[in-house]
Short mmCIF file of C-alpha atoms and ligand atoms in Angstrom, two decimals:
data_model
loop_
_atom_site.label_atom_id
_atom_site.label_comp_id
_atom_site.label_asym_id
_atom_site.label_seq_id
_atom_site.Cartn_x
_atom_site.Cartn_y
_atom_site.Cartn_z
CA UNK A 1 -8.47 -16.72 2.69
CA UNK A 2 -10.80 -15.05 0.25
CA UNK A 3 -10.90 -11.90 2.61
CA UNK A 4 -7.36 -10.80 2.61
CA UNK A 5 -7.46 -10.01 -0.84
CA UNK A 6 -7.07 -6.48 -1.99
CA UNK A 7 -6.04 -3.80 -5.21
CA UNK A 8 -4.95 -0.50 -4.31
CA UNK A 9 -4.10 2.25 -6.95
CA UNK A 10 -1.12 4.74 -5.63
CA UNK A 11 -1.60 7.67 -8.00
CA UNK A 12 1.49 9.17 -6.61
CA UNK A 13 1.92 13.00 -7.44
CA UNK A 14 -0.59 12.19 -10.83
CA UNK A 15 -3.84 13.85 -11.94
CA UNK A 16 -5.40 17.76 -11.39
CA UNK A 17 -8.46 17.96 -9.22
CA UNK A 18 -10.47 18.56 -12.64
CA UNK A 19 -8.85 14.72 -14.49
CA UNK A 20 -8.87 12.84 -11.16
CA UNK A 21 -12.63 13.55 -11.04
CA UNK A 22 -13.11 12.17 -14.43
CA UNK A 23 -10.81 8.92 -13.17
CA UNK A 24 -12.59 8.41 -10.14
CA UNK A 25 -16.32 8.67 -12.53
CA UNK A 26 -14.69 6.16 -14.68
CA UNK A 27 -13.71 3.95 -11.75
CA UNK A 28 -17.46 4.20 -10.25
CA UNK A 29 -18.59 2.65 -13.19
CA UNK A 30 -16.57 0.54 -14.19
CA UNK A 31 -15.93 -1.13 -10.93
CA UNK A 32 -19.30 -3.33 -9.55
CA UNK A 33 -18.68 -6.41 -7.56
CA UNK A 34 -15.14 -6.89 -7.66
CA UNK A 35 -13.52 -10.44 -5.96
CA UNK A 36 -11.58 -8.65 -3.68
CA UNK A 37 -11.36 -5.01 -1.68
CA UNK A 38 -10.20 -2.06 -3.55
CA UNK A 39 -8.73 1.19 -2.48
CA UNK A 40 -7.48 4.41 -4.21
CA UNK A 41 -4.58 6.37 -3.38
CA UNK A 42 -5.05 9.57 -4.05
CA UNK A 43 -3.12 12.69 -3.43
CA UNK A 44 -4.53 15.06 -0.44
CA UNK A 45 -6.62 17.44 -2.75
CA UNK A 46 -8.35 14.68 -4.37
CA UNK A 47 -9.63 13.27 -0.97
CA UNK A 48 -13.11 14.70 -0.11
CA UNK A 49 -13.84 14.77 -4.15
CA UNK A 50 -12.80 11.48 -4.23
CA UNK A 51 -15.21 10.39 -1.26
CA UNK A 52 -18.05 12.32 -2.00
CA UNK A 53 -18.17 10.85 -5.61
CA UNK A 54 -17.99 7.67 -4.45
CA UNK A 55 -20.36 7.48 -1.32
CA UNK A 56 -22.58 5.37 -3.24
CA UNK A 57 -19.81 3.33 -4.08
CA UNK A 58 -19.60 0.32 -1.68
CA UNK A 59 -16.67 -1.10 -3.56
CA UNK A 60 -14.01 1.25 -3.47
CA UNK A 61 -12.33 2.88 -0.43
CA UNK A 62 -10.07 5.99 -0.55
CA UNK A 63 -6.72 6.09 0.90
CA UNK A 64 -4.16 9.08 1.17
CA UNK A 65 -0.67 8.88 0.61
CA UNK A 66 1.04 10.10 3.58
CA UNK A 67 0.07 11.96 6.78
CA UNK A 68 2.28 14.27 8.98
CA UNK A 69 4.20 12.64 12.04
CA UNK A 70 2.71 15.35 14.46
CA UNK A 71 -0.89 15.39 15.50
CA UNK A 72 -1.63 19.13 14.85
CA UNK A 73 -0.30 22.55 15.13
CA UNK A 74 2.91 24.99 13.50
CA UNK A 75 3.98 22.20 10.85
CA UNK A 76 3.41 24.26 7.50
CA UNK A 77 2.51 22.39 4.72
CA UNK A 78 1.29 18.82 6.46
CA UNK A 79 -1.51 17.76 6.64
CA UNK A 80 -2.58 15.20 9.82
CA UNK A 81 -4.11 11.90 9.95
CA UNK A 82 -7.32 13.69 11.37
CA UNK A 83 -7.69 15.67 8.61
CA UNK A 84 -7.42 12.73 6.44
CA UNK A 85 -9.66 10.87 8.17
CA UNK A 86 -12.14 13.97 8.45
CA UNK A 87 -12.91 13.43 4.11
CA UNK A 88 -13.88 10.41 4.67
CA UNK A 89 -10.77 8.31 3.70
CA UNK A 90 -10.45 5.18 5.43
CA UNK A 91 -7.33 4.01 4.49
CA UNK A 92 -3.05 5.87 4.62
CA UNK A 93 -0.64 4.89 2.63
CA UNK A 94 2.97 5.24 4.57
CA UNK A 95 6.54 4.19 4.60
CA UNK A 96 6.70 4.14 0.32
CA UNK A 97 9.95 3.83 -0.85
CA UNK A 98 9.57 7.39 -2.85
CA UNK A 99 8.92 8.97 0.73
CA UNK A 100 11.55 6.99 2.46
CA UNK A 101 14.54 8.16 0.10
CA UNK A 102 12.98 11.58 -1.31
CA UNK A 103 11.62 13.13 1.45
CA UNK A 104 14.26 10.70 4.42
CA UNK A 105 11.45 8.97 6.53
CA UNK A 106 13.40 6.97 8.43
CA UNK A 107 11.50 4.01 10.58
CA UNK A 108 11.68 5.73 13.50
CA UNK A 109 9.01 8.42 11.55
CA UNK A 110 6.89 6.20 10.38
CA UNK A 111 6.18 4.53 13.31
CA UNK A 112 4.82 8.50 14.77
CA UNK A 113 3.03 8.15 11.34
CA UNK A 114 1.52 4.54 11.62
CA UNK A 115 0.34 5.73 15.65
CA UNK A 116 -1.37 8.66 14.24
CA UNK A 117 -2.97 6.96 11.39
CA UNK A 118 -4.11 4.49 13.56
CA UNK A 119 -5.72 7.00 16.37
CA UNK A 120 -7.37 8.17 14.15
CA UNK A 121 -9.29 4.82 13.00
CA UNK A 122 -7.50 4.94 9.33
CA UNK A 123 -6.39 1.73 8.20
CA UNK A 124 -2.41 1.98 6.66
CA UNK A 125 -1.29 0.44 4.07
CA UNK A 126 2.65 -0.03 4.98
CA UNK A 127 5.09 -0.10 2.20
CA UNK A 128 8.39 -2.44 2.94
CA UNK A 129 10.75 -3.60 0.22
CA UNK A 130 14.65 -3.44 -0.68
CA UNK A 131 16.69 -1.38 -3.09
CA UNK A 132 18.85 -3.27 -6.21
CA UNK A 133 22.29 -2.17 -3.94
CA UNK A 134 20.56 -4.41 -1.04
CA UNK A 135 19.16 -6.98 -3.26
CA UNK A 136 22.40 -7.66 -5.06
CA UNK A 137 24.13 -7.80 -1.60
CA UNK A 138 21.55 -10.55 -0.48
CA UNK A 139 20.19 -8.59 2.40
CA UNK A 140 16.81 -8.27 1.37
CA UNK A 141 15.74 -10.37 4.00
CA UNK A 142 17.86 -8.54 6.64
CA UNK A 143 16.02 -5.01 5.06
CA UNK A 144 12.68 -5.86 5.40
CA UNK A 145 12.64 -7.37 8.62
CA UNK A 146 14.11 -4.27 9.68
CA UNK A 147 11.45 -1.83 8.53
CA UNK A 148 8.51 -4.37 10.14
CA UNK A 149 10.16 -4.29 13.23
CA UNK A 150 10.95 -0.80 13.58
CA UNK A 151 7.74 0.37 11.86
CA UNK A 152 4.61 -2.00 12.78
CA UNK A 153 5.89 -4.38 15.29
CA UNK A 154 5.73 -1.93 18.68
CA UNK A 155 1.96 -2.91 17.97
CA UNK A 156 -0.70 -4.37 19.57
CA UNK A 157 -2.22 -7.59 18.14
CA UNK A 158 -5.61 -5.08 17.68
CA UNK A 159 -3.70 -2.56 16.55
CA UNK A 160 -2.15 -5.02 14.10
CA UNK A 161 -4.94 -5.75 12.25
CA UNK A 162 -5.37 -2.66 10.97
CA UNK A 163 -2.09 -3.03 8.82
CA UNK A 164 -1.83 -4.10 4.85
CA UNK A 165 2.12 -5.01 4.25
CA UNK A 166 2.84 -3.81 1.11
CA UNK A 167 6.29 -5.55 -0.60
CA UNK A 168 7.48 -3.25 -2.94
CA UNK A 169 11.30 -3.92 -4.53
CA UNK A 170 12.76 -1.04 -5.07
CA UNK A 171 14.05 -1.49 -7.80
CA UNK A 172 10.82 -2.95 -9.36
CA UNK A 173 8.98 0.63 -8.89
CA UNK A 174 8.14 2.47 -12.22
CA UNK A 175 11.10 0.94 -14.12
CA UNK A 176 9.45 -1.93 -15.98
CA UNK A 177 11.26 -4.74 -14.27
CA UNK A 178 8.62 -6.77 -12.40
CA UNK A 179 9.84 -9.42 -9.40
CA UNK A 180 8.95 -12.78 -10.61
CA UNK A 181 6.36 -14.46 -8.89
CA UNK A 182 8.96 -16.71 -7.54
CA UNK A 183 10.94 -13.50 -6.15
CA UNK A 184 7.65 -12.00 -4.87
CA UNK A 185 6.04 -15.22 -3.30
CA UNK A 186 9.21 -15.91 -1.77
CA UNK A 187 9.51 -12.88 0.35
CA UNK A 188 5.72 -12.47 0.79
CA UNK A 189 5.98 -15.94 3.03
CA UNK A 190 9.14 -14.56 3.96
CA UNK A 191 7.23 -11.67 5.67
CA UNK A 192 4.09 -13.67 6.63
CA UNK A 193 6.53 -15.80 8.93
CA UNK A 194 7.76 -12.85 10.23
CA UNK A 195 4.36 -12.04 11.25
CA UNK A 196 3.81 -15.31 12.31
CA UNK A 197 6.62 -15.30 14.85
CA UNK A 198 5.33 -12.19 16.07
CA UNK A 199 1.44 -11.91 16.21
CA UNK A 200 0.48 -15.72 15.85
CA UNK A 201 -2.81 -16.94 13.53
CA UNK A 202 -3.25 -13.17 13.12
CA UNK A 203 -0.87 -13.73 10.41
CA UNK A 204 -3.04 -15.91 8.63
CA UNK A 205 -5.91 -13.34 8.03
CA UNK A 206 -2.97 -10.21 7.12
CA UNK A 207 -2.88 -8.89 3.81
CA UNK A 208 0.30 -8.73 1.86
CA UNK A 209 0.23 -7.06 -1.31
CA UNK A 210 2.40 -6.73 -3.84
CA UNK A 211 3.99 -3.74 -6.08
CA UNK A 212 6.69 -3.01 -8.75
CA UNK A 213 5.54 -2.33 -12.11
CA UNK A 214 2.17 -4.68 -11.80
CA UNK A 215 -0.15 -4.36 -14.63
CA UNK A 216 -3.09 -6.93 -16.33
CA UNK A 217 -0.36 -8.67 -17.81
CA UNK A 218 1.66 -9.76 -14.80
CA UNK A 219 -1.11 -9.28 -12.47
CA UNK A 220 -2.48 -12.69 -12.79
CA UNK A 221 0.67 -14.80 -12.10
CA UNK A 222 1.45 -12.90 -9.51
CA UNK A 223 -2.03 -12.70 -8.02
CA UNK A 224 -2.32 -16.87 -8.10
CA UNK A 225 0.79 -17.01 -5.78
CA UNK A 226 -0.69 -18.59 -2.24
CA UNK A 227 1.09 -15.73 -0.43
CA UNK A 228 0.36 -12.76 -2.75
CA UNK A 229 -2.99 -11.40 -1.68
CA UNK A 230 -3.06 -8.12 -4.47
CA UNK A 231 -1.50 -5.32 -5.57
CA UNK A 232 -0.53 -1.95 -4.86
CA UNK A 233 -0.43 -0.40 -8.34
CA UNK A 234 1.16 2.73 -9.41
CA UNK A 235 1.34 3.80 -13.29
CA UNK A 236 -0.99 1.12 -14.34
CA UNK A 237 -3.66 2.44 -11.47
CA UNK A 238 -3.88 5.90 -13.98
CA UNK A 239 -5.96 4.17 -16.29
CA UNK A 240 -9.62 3.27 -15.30
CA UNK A 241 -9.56 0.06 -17.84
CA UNK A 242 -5.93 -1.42 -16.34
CA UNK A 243 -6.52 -0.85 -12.75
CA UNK A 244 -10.28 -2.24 -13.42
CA UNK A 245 -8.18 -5.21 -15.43
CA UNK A 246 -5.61 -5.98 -12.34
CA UNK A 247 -8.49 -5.86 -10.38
CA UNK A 248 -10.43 -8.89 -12.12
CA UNK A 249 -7.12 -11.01 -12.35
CA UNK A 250 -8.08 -11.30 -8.56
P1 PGA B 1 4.43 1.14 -10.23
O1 PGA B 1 4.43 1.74 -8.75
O2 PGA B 1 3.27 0.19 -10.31
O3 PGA B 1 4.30 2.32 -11.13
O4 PGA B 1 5.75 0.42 -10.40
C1 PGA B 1 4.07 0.96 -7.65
C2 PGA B 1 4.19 1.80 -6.42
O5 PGA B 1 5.16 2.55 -6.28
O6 PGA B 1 3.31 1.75 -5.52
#
């Protein structure tokens, strides 16, 4: 049970190379023998810092945010899971509900995405998680089914357990309004079922995490859910002390 849990920090579009080197120092310090896995998101040019300053580090893994859908080649501007993986980052972040509506990755996308990430031994961290229009409507359910099944589920059971499910709300994201625990443990065994039904026992060893406006204050409660295994933490995840703090509510 113990080994599915898991903080990850999603600094999102935060931080110059020069102040996410002093953040990842403060990190290495601060962060010895923590109760569960911990991974930082980090934008692209922060990825090789990020791993070099923390190859000592057995604690904390580094993750990127995205990778392109195509392997290599005349796609200006992307970067590929290979080069990812070639800094040293274990982990991709994909399917976030900022790159599903900003930039229109649609399921079909992400599941190029999750292939590639996958190929090239990363470990993906997959975002899922309704807006307040599909909430309101009651088809949260319905929503996040549909993104598993489009975006993970062509998987193999190996492949599989590779994946962290990360439920995000929408319309918990950066705005203050946290899902209850009740919400969140609700659609956390919502999506372990789902699992379940698809991949057997493997769903007992998958990590689900959640994210919406987590910090050490609601961290805790939501952490002692049975179905809540961590957090994927945005603003809070920009300060070395709160990110260390959600990280010990584990
Ligand atoms: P937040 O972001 O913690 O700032 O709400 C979470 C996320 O988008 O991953």
């Amino acid at each position: 049970m113990n080994n599915r849990k898991m903080v990850a920090g999603n600094w999102k579009m935060n931080k110059t190379l020069q102040e996410g080197e002093t953040l990842i120092k403060e990190l290495d310090k601060l962060i010895s023998n923590p109760a569960c896995a911990v991974v930082i998101g980090v934008p692209f040019i922060h990825l090789t810092t990020a791993c070099n300053l923390l190859k000592d580090n057995k604690f904390i893994q580094v993750a990127a945010q995205n990778c392109a859908d195509k392997a290599s080649g005349a796609f200006t501007g992307e970067v590929s899971a290979a080069m990812v993986a070639s800094t040293g980052a274990t982990y991709c972040i994909l399917g976030h509900s900022e790159r599903r509506t900003y930039y229109h990755e649609t399921n079909a996308i992400l599941q190029e995405k999750v292939n590639l990430a996958l190929e090239n031994n990363l470990k993906v961290i997959f975002c899922v998680g309704e807006t307040k229009e599909e909430r309101e409507a009651n088809k949260q359910e319905q929503i996040v089914k549909q993104q598993l099944q489009e975006g993970l589920f062509h998987l193999s059971a190996e492949q599989f357990k590779q994946i962290v499910i990360a439920y995000e709300p929408v319309w918990a994201i950066g705005t203050g309004l946290t899902a209850t625990p009740e919400q969140a443990q609700e659609m956390h065994k919502y999506i372990r079922e789902l699992v379940q039904e698809k991949y057997g026992d493997l769903a007992a060893s998958t990590t689900i995490l959640y994210g919406g406006s987590c910090n050490p204050k609601t961290a805790p409660e939501l952490f002692s859910k049975p179905d809540i295994d961590g957090g994927l933490i945005g603003g809070a995840s920009l300060k070395a002390e709160d990110f260390s703090a959600i990280i010990n509510a584990q």
